[in-house]
Amino acid sequence: MSRPEALVHSGGDVLAAAVAARLITAITDAQAARGSASVVLTGGRTGIGVLEQVRLSPALGAVDWSAVDVFWGDERFLPDGDGERNETQARQALLDHVDVDPARAHPMAPSDGEFGSDADAAAAHYAELLAGLAPEGAAVPRFDVLMLGVGEEGHTASLFPDTPYVREDSRTVVGVHDCPKPPPTRISLTLPAIGAASEVWLMTTGKAKAEPVASALGGAKPVDIPAAGAVGRDRTLWLLDTDAAAQLG
Ligand SMILES: O=C1O[C@H](COP(=O)(O)O)[C@@H](O)[C@H](O)[C@H]1O
């Protein structure tokens, strides 16, 4: 388990471009070492902004996109193609513009897919998929980079404060119900699954995030500020703009 580090950028645009450069480097490093890379995407304004910056980067072509395994940390449980789905936004921002192998992109199920409106069944299926791609003895694949956003109340992925989902300690993926932020039904990796990643990057901007950021980095309990419980095995980076970092000591 790594100790969280905060890196502060001057504004949201600089942050998105800097994280995009960091992501391209992390993927190319993993591909140089092992021939492939494994990345977990997030939704939210900052996360999607980073993917747009990857698409616009002059270094886009440094990545062999056909050798990247793509997963999602959470999903808004909505019909396929809905503009509010994290998958739809990630495809529009980046994935539709590069030659990702469709067999290596692993979106969480939509609410009109094979599990219909049963988010718990869709979550159980995603957990099986992850287990099937995991190294022996592990429950999830070896994620090189797992990116997350942070909500105003401290949620990360779709794990909200004081819920059974943030307390989950055995399942790797859960159906999430009655979320305070719309839509009310979601699918999310749990903290144990997030903690299996090599690097966890929490990315956020704006004054509204200053309080949860300071609480998380100040040692809040994950049950109160779920983002505080998102810790990578080798590295945990909090990638912030000056507004989001404003209450750090
Ligand atoms: O709903 C969600 O929100 C969070 C944070 O989003 P932001 O727009 O405040 O950056 C995001 O991390 C999560 O993936 C998404 O489902």
Tab-separated table of C-alpha atoms and ligand atoms in Angstrom:
chain	number	residue	atom	x	y	z
A	1	MET	CA	0.000	0.000	0.000
A	2	SER	CA	1.412	3.409	-1.002
A	3	ARG	CA	1.425	6.767	0.751
A	4	PRO	CA	-0.727	9.361	-1.083
A	5	GLU	CA	1.175	12.156	-2.849
A	6	ALA	CA	-0.435	15.399	-4.048
A	7	LEU	CA	0.647	17.133	-7.264
A	8	VAL	CA	-0.859	20.557	-7.853
A	9	HIS	CA	-1.263	22.147	-11.289
A	10	SER	CA	-2.120	25.770	-12.031
A	11	GLY	CA	-5.547	25.096	-13.567
A	12	GLY	CA	-7.916	22.473	-14.955
A	13	ASP	CA	-6.646	22.664	-18.541
A	14	VAL	CA	-3.015	22.267	-17.473
A	15	LEU	CA	-4.014	19.405	-15.171
A	16	ALA	CA	-5.835	17.536	-17.950
A	17	ALA	CA	-2.905	17.954	-20.360
A	18	ALA	CA	-0.364	16.913	-17.703
A	19	VAL	CA	-2.342	13.813	-16.695
A	20	ALA	CA	-2.796	12.904	-20.365
A	21	ALA	CA	0.993	13.035	-20.839
A	22	ARG	CA	1.464	10.959	-17.672
A	23	LEU	CA	-1.054	8.372	-18.922
A	24	ILE	CA	0.592	8.039	-22.328
A	25	THR	CA	3.954	7.540	-20.612
A	26	ALA	CA	2.560	4.958	-18.171
A	27	ILE	CA	0.988	2.982	-21.023
A	28	THR	CA	4.091	3.066	-23.200
A	29	ASP	CA	6.274	2.058	-20.224
A	30	ALA	CA	4.001	-0.930	-19.471
A	31	GLN	CA	3.972	-1.924	-23.138
A	32	ALA	CA	7.755	-1.711	-23.312
A	33	ALA	CA	8.034	-3.929	-20.232
A	34	ARG	CA	5.278	-6.488	-20.909
A	35	GLY	CA	3.857	-5.860	-24.375
A	36	SER	CA	0.519	-4.576	-23.081
A	37	ALA	CA	-1.023	-2.185	-20.575
A	38	SER	CA	-4.135	-2.246	-18.452
A	39	VAL	CA	-6.028	0.955	-17.669
A	40	VAL	CA	-9.168	1.654	-15.650
A	41	LEU	CA	-11.116	4.723	-16.801
A	42	THR	CA	-13.303	7.063	-14.795
A	43	GLY	CA	-16.230	9.272	-15.674
A	44	GLY	CA	-16.686	12.854	-14.532
A	45	ARG	CA	-15.514	16.149	-15.990
A	46	THR	CA	-11.836	15.800	-15.143
A	47	GLY	CA	-11.559	12.170	-16.194
A	48	ILE	CA	-13.200	12.755	-19.561
A	49	GLY	CA	-11.150	15.953	-20.032
A	50	VAL	CA	-7.985	13.881	-19.622
A	51	LEU	CA	-9.128	11.449	-22.343
A	52	GLU	CA	-9.804	14.380	-24.682
A	53	GLN	CA	-6.276	15.631	-24.036
A	54	VAL	CA	-4.871	12.162	-24.792
A	55	ARG	CA	-6.710	12.279	-28.151
A	56	LEU	CA	-5.269	15.730	-28.898
A	57	SER	CA	-1.739	14.867	-27.786
A	58	PRO	CA	1.050	14.794	-30.400
A	59	ALA	CA	2.222	11.650	-28.555
A	60	LEU	CA	-1.067	9.780	-29.181
A	61	GLY	CA	0.681	7.561	-31.720
A	62	ALA	CA	3.335	6.476	-29.210
A	63	VAL	CA	0.773	4.056	-27.754
A	64	ASP	CA	-0.110	0.736	-29.356
A	65	TRP	CA	-3.834	1.088	-28.645
A	66	SER	CA	-4.524	-2.457	-29.856
A	67	ALA	CA	-2.501	-3.699	-26.862
A	68	VAL	CA	-4.338	-1.783	-24.143
A	69	ASP	CA	-6.895	-3.486	-21.901
A	70	VAL	CA	-9.572	-0.958	-20.973
A	71	PHE	CA	-11.826	-1.244	-17.923
A	72	TRP	CA	-14.128	1.133	-16.068
A	73	GLY	CA	-14.065	1.958	-12.359
A	74	ASP	CA	-17.765	2.745	-12.296
A	75	GLU	CA	-20.731	3.188	-14.547
A	76	ARG	CA	-24.028	5.021	-14.485
A	77	PHE	CA	-26.588	2.242	-15.043
A	78	LEU	CA	-28.370	3.686	-18.082
A	79	PRO	CA	-29.285	2.421	-21.574
A	80	ASP	CA	-26.523	1.642	-24.069
A	81	GLY	CA	-25.319	4.806	-25.799
A	82	ASP	CA	-26.892	7.165	-23.256
A	83	GLY	CA	-24.858	10.380	-23.211
A	84	GLU	CA	-24.551	10.223	-19.416
A	85	ARG	CA	-22.876	6.803	-19.440
A	86	ASN	CA	-19.194	6.971	-18.592
A	87	GLU	CA	-18.564	4.514	-21.433
A	88	THR	CA	-20.308	6.725	-24.014
A	89	GLN	CA	-18.322	9.769	-22.916
A	90	ALA	CA	-15.010	7.864	-22.937
A	91	ARG	CA	-15.719	6.533	-26.431
A	92	GLN	CA	-16.544	10.013	-27.728
A	93	ALA	CA	-13.509	11.584	-26.038
A	94	LEU	CA	-10.935	8.969	-27.063
A	95	LEU	CA	-11.783	5.333	-27.677
A	96	ASP	CA	-13.688	5.896	-30.940
A	97	HIS	CA	-10.610	7.696	-32.298
A	98	VAL	CA	-7.940	5.054	-31.676
A	99	ASP	CA	-7.622	1.397	-32.664
A	100	VAL	CA	-8.520	-0.177	-29.320
A	101	ASP	CA	-9.265	-3.883	-29.813
A	102	PRO	CA	-13.029	-4.230	-29.119
A	103	ALA	CA	-12.306	-7.552	-27.381
A	104	ARG	CA	-9.990	-5.733	-24.949
A	105	ALA	CA	-12.434	-2.932	-24.029
A	106	HIS	CA	-14.590	-4.018	-21.104
A	107	PRO	CA	-17.480	-1.644	-20.394
A	108	MET	CA	-19.898	-2.374	-17.573
A	109	ALA	CA	-23.339	-3.495	-18.782
A	110	PRO	CA	-26.028	-0.971	-19.701
A	111	SER	CA	-29.525	-1.054	-18.187
A	112	ASP	CA	-30.992	-2.371	-21.444
A	113	GLY	CA	-28.436	-5.134	-21.939
A	114	GLU	CA	-28.427	-8.829	-21.109
A	115	PHE	CA	-29.138	-8.185	-17.400
A	116	GLY	CA	-31.978	-5.761	-18.044
A	117	SER	CA	-32.548	-3.495	-15.047
A	118	ASP	CA	-30.762	-5.867	-12.629
A	119	ALA	CA	-27.666	-3.849	-11.658
A	120	ASP	CA	-26.609	-6.476	-9.099
A	121	ALA	CA	-26.505	-9.188	-11.783
A	122	ALA	CA	-24.582	-6.848	-14.092
A	123	ALA	CA	-22.095	-6.146	-11.279
A	124	ALA	CA	-21.678	-9.867	-10.532
A	125	HIS	CA	-21.004	-10.481	-14.231
A	126	TYR	CA	-18.316	-7.756	-14.272
A	127	ALA	CA	-16.714	-9.323	-11.196
A	128	GLU	CA	-16.606	-12.676	-13.039
A	129	LEU	CA	-15.079	-11.004	-16.079
A	130	LEU	CA	-12.371	-9.393	-13.929
A	131	ALA	CA	-11.665	-12.675	-12.136
A	132	GLY	CA	-11.341	-14.437	-15.494
A	133	LEU	CA	-8.641	-11.984	-16.566
A	134	ALA	CA	-6.819	-11.952	-13.215
A	135	PRO	CA	-3.467	-13.611	-12.559
A	136	GLU	CA	-3.608	-16.821	-10.540
A	137	GLY	CA	-4.683	-16.189	-6.962
A	138	ALA	CA	-5.997	-12.664	-7.669
A	139	ALA	CA	-9.577	-11.434	-8.046
A	140	VAL	CA	-8.915	-8.667	-10.545
A	141	PRO	CA	-6.440	-8.127	-13.390
A	142	ARG	CA	-3.134	-6.398	-12.861
A	143	PHE	CA	-4.297	-2.800	-13.455
A	144	ASP	CA	-1.337	-0.570	-14.338
A	145	VAL	CA	-3.253	2.675	-13.835
A	146	LEU	CA	-6.670	3.141	-12.254
A	147	MET	CA	-8.078	6.660	-12.612
A	148	LEU	CA	-10.752	8.117	-10.358
A	149	GLY	CA	-12.674	11.342	-9.889
A	150	VAL	CA	-13.709	12.802	-6.558
A	151	GLY	CA	-17.196	14.111	-5.793
A	152	GLU	CA	-18.100	17.113	-3.672
A	153	GLU	CA	-19.125	14.840	-0.787
A	154	GLY	CA	-15.979	12.733	-1.187
A	155	HIS	CA	-17.345	9.913	-3.324
A	156	THR	CA	-15.041	8.118	-5.698
A	157	ALA	CA	-16.008	5.674	-8.456
A	158	SER	CA	-19.677	5.226	-7.351
A	159	LEU	CA	-18.851	4.661	-3.687
A	160	PHE	CA	-20.696	7.267	-1.630
A	161	PRO	CA	-20.167	8.100	2.063
A	162	ASP	CA	-21.781	5.985	4.747
A	163	THR	CA	-23.166	3.298	2.428
A	164	PRO	CA	-22.828	-0.496	2.466
A	165	TYR	CA	-20.916	-0.191	-0.812
A	166	VAL	CA	-17.994	1.747	0.626
A	167	ARG	CA	-17.844	-0.800	3.468
A	168	GLU	CA	-17.765	-3.781	1.075
A	169	ASP	CA	-14.753	-5.912	1.889
A	170	SER	CA	-15.207	-9.092	-0.137
A	171	ARG	CA	-16.866	-8.419	-3.507
A	172	THR	CA	-14.853	-6.592	-6.185
A	173	VAL	CA	-17.843	-5.071	-8.010
A	174	VAL	CA	-21.209	-3.989	-6.631
A	175	GLY	CA	-24.536	-2.746	-7.925
A	176	VAL	CA	-25.071	0.611	-6.221
A	177	HIS	CA	-28.582	1.790	-5.383
A	178	ASP	CA	-30.149	5.042	-4.143
A	179	CYS	CA	-27.120	7.179	-5.030
A	180	PRO	CA	-27.414	10.792	-3.866
A	181	LYS	CA	-26.041	11.945	-7.257
A	182	PRO	CA	-28.063	10.991	-10.358
A	183	PRO	CA	-28.557	8.514	-11.795
A	184	PRO	CA	-29.562	6.606	-8.656
A	185	THR	CA	-28.411	3.211	-9.884
A	186	ARG	CA	-24.794	2.520	-10.750
A	187	ILE	CA	-22.147	-0.205	-10.877
A	188	SER	CA	-18.830	0.287	-9.110
A	189	LEU	CA	-15.542	-1.329	-8.290
A	190	THR	CA	-15.137	-1.591	-4.522
A	191	LEU	CA	-12.221	-0.305	-2.454
A	192	PRO	CA	-10.539	-3.759	-2.333
A	193	ALA	CA	-10.621	-3.941	-6.152
A	194	ILE	CA	-9.304	-0.383	-6.466
A	195	GLY	CA	-6.534	-1.189	-3.992
A	196	ALA	CA	-5.261	-4.000	-6.207
A	197	ALA	CA	-4.133	-1.502	-8.877
A	198	SER	CA	-0.460	-0.670	-9.187
A	199	GLU	CA	-1.115	3.073	-9.505
A	200	VAL	CA	-4.262	4.910	-8.397
A	201	TRP	CA	-4.693	8.461	-9.700
A	202	LEU	CA	-7.376	10.639	-8.105
A	203	MET	CA	-7.998	13.657	-10.322
A	204	THR	CA	-10.115	16.647	-9.473
A	205	THR	CA	-10.455	20.395	-9.911
A	206	GLY	CA	-12.376	23.316	-8.523
A	207	LYS	CA	-13.155	24.963	-5.183
A	208	ALA	CA	-16.063	22.616	-4.472
A	209	LYS	CA	-13.570	19.752	-4.158
A	210	ALA	CA	-11.206	21.530	-1.734
A	211	GLU	CA	-12.929	20.233	1.393
A	212	PRO	CA	-13.139	16.523	0.466
A	213	VAL	CA	-9.568	16.645	-0.851
A	214	ALA	CA	-8.265	18.137	2.404
A	215	SER	CA	-10.296	15.654	4.458
A	216	ALA	CA	-9.079	12.650	2.468
A	217	LEU	CA	-5.444	13.708	2.604
A	218	GLY	CA	-5.876	14.682	6.241
A	219	GLY	CA	-6.687	11.113	7.226
A	220	ALA	CA	-10.497	10.920	7.013
A	221	LYS	CA	-12.056	7.473	7.286
A	222	PRO	CA	-13.120	5.952	3.940
A	223	VAL	CA	-16.635	5.429	5.268
A	224	ASP	CA	-16.916	9.232	5.604
A	225	ILE	CA	-14.804	10.233	2.571
A	226	PRO	CA	-14.624	7.210	0.234
A	227	ALA	CA	-11.803	8.758	-1.822
A	228	ALA	CA	-9.592	8.437	1.262
A	229	GLY	CA	-9.767	4.661	0.846
A	230	ALA	CA	-8.547	4.632	-2.772
A	231	VAL	CA	-4.904	3.636	-2.420
A	232	GLY	CA	-2.710	1.933	-5.007
A	233	ARG	CA	-0.182	-0.805	-4.273
A	234	ASP	CA	2.790	1.096	-5.672
A	235	ARG	CA	1.628	4.697	-6.034
A	236	THR	CA	-1.323	6.902	-5.091
A	237	LEU	CA	-1.378	10.279	-6.800
A	238	TRP	CA	-3.781	13.097	-6.069
A	239	LEU	CA	-3.686	15.239	-9.223
A	240	LEU	CA	-5.225	18.599	-8.379
A	241	ASP	CA	-5.582	22.154	-9.560
A	242	THR	CA	-4.873	25.036	-7.172
A	243	ASP	CA	-8.566	25.444	-6.303
A	244	ALA	CA	-9.001	21.794	-5.327
A	245	ALA	CA	-5.757	21.979	-3.340
A	246	ALA	CA	-6.719	25.222	-1.587
A	247	GLN	CA	-7.369	23.688	1.842
A	248	LEU	CA	-4.285	21.476	1.973
A	249	GLY	CA	-2.000	22.408	4.864
B	1	LIG	O1	-20.725	10.512	-11.340
B	1	LIG	C1	-19.527	10.457	-11.337
B	1	LIG	O2	-18.817	11.473	-10.740
B	1	LIG	C2	-17.489	11.327	-10.310
B	1	LIG	C3	-16.875	12.748	-10.155
B	1	LIG	O3	-17.206	13.519	-11.278
B	1	LIG	P1	-16.766	15.033	-11.480
B	1	LIG	O4	-17.539	15.513	-12.685
B	1	LIG	O5	-17.152	15.777	-10.242
B	1	LIG	O6	-15.285	15.036	-11.729
B	1	LIG	C4	-16.729	10.405	-11.236
B	1	LIG	O7	-15.487	10.122	-10.686
B	1	LIG	C5	-17.495	9.106	-11.465
B	1	LIG	O8	-16.792	8.239	-12.328
B	1	LIG	C6	-18.804	9.424	-12.094
B	1	LIG	O9	-19.601	8.264	-12.291
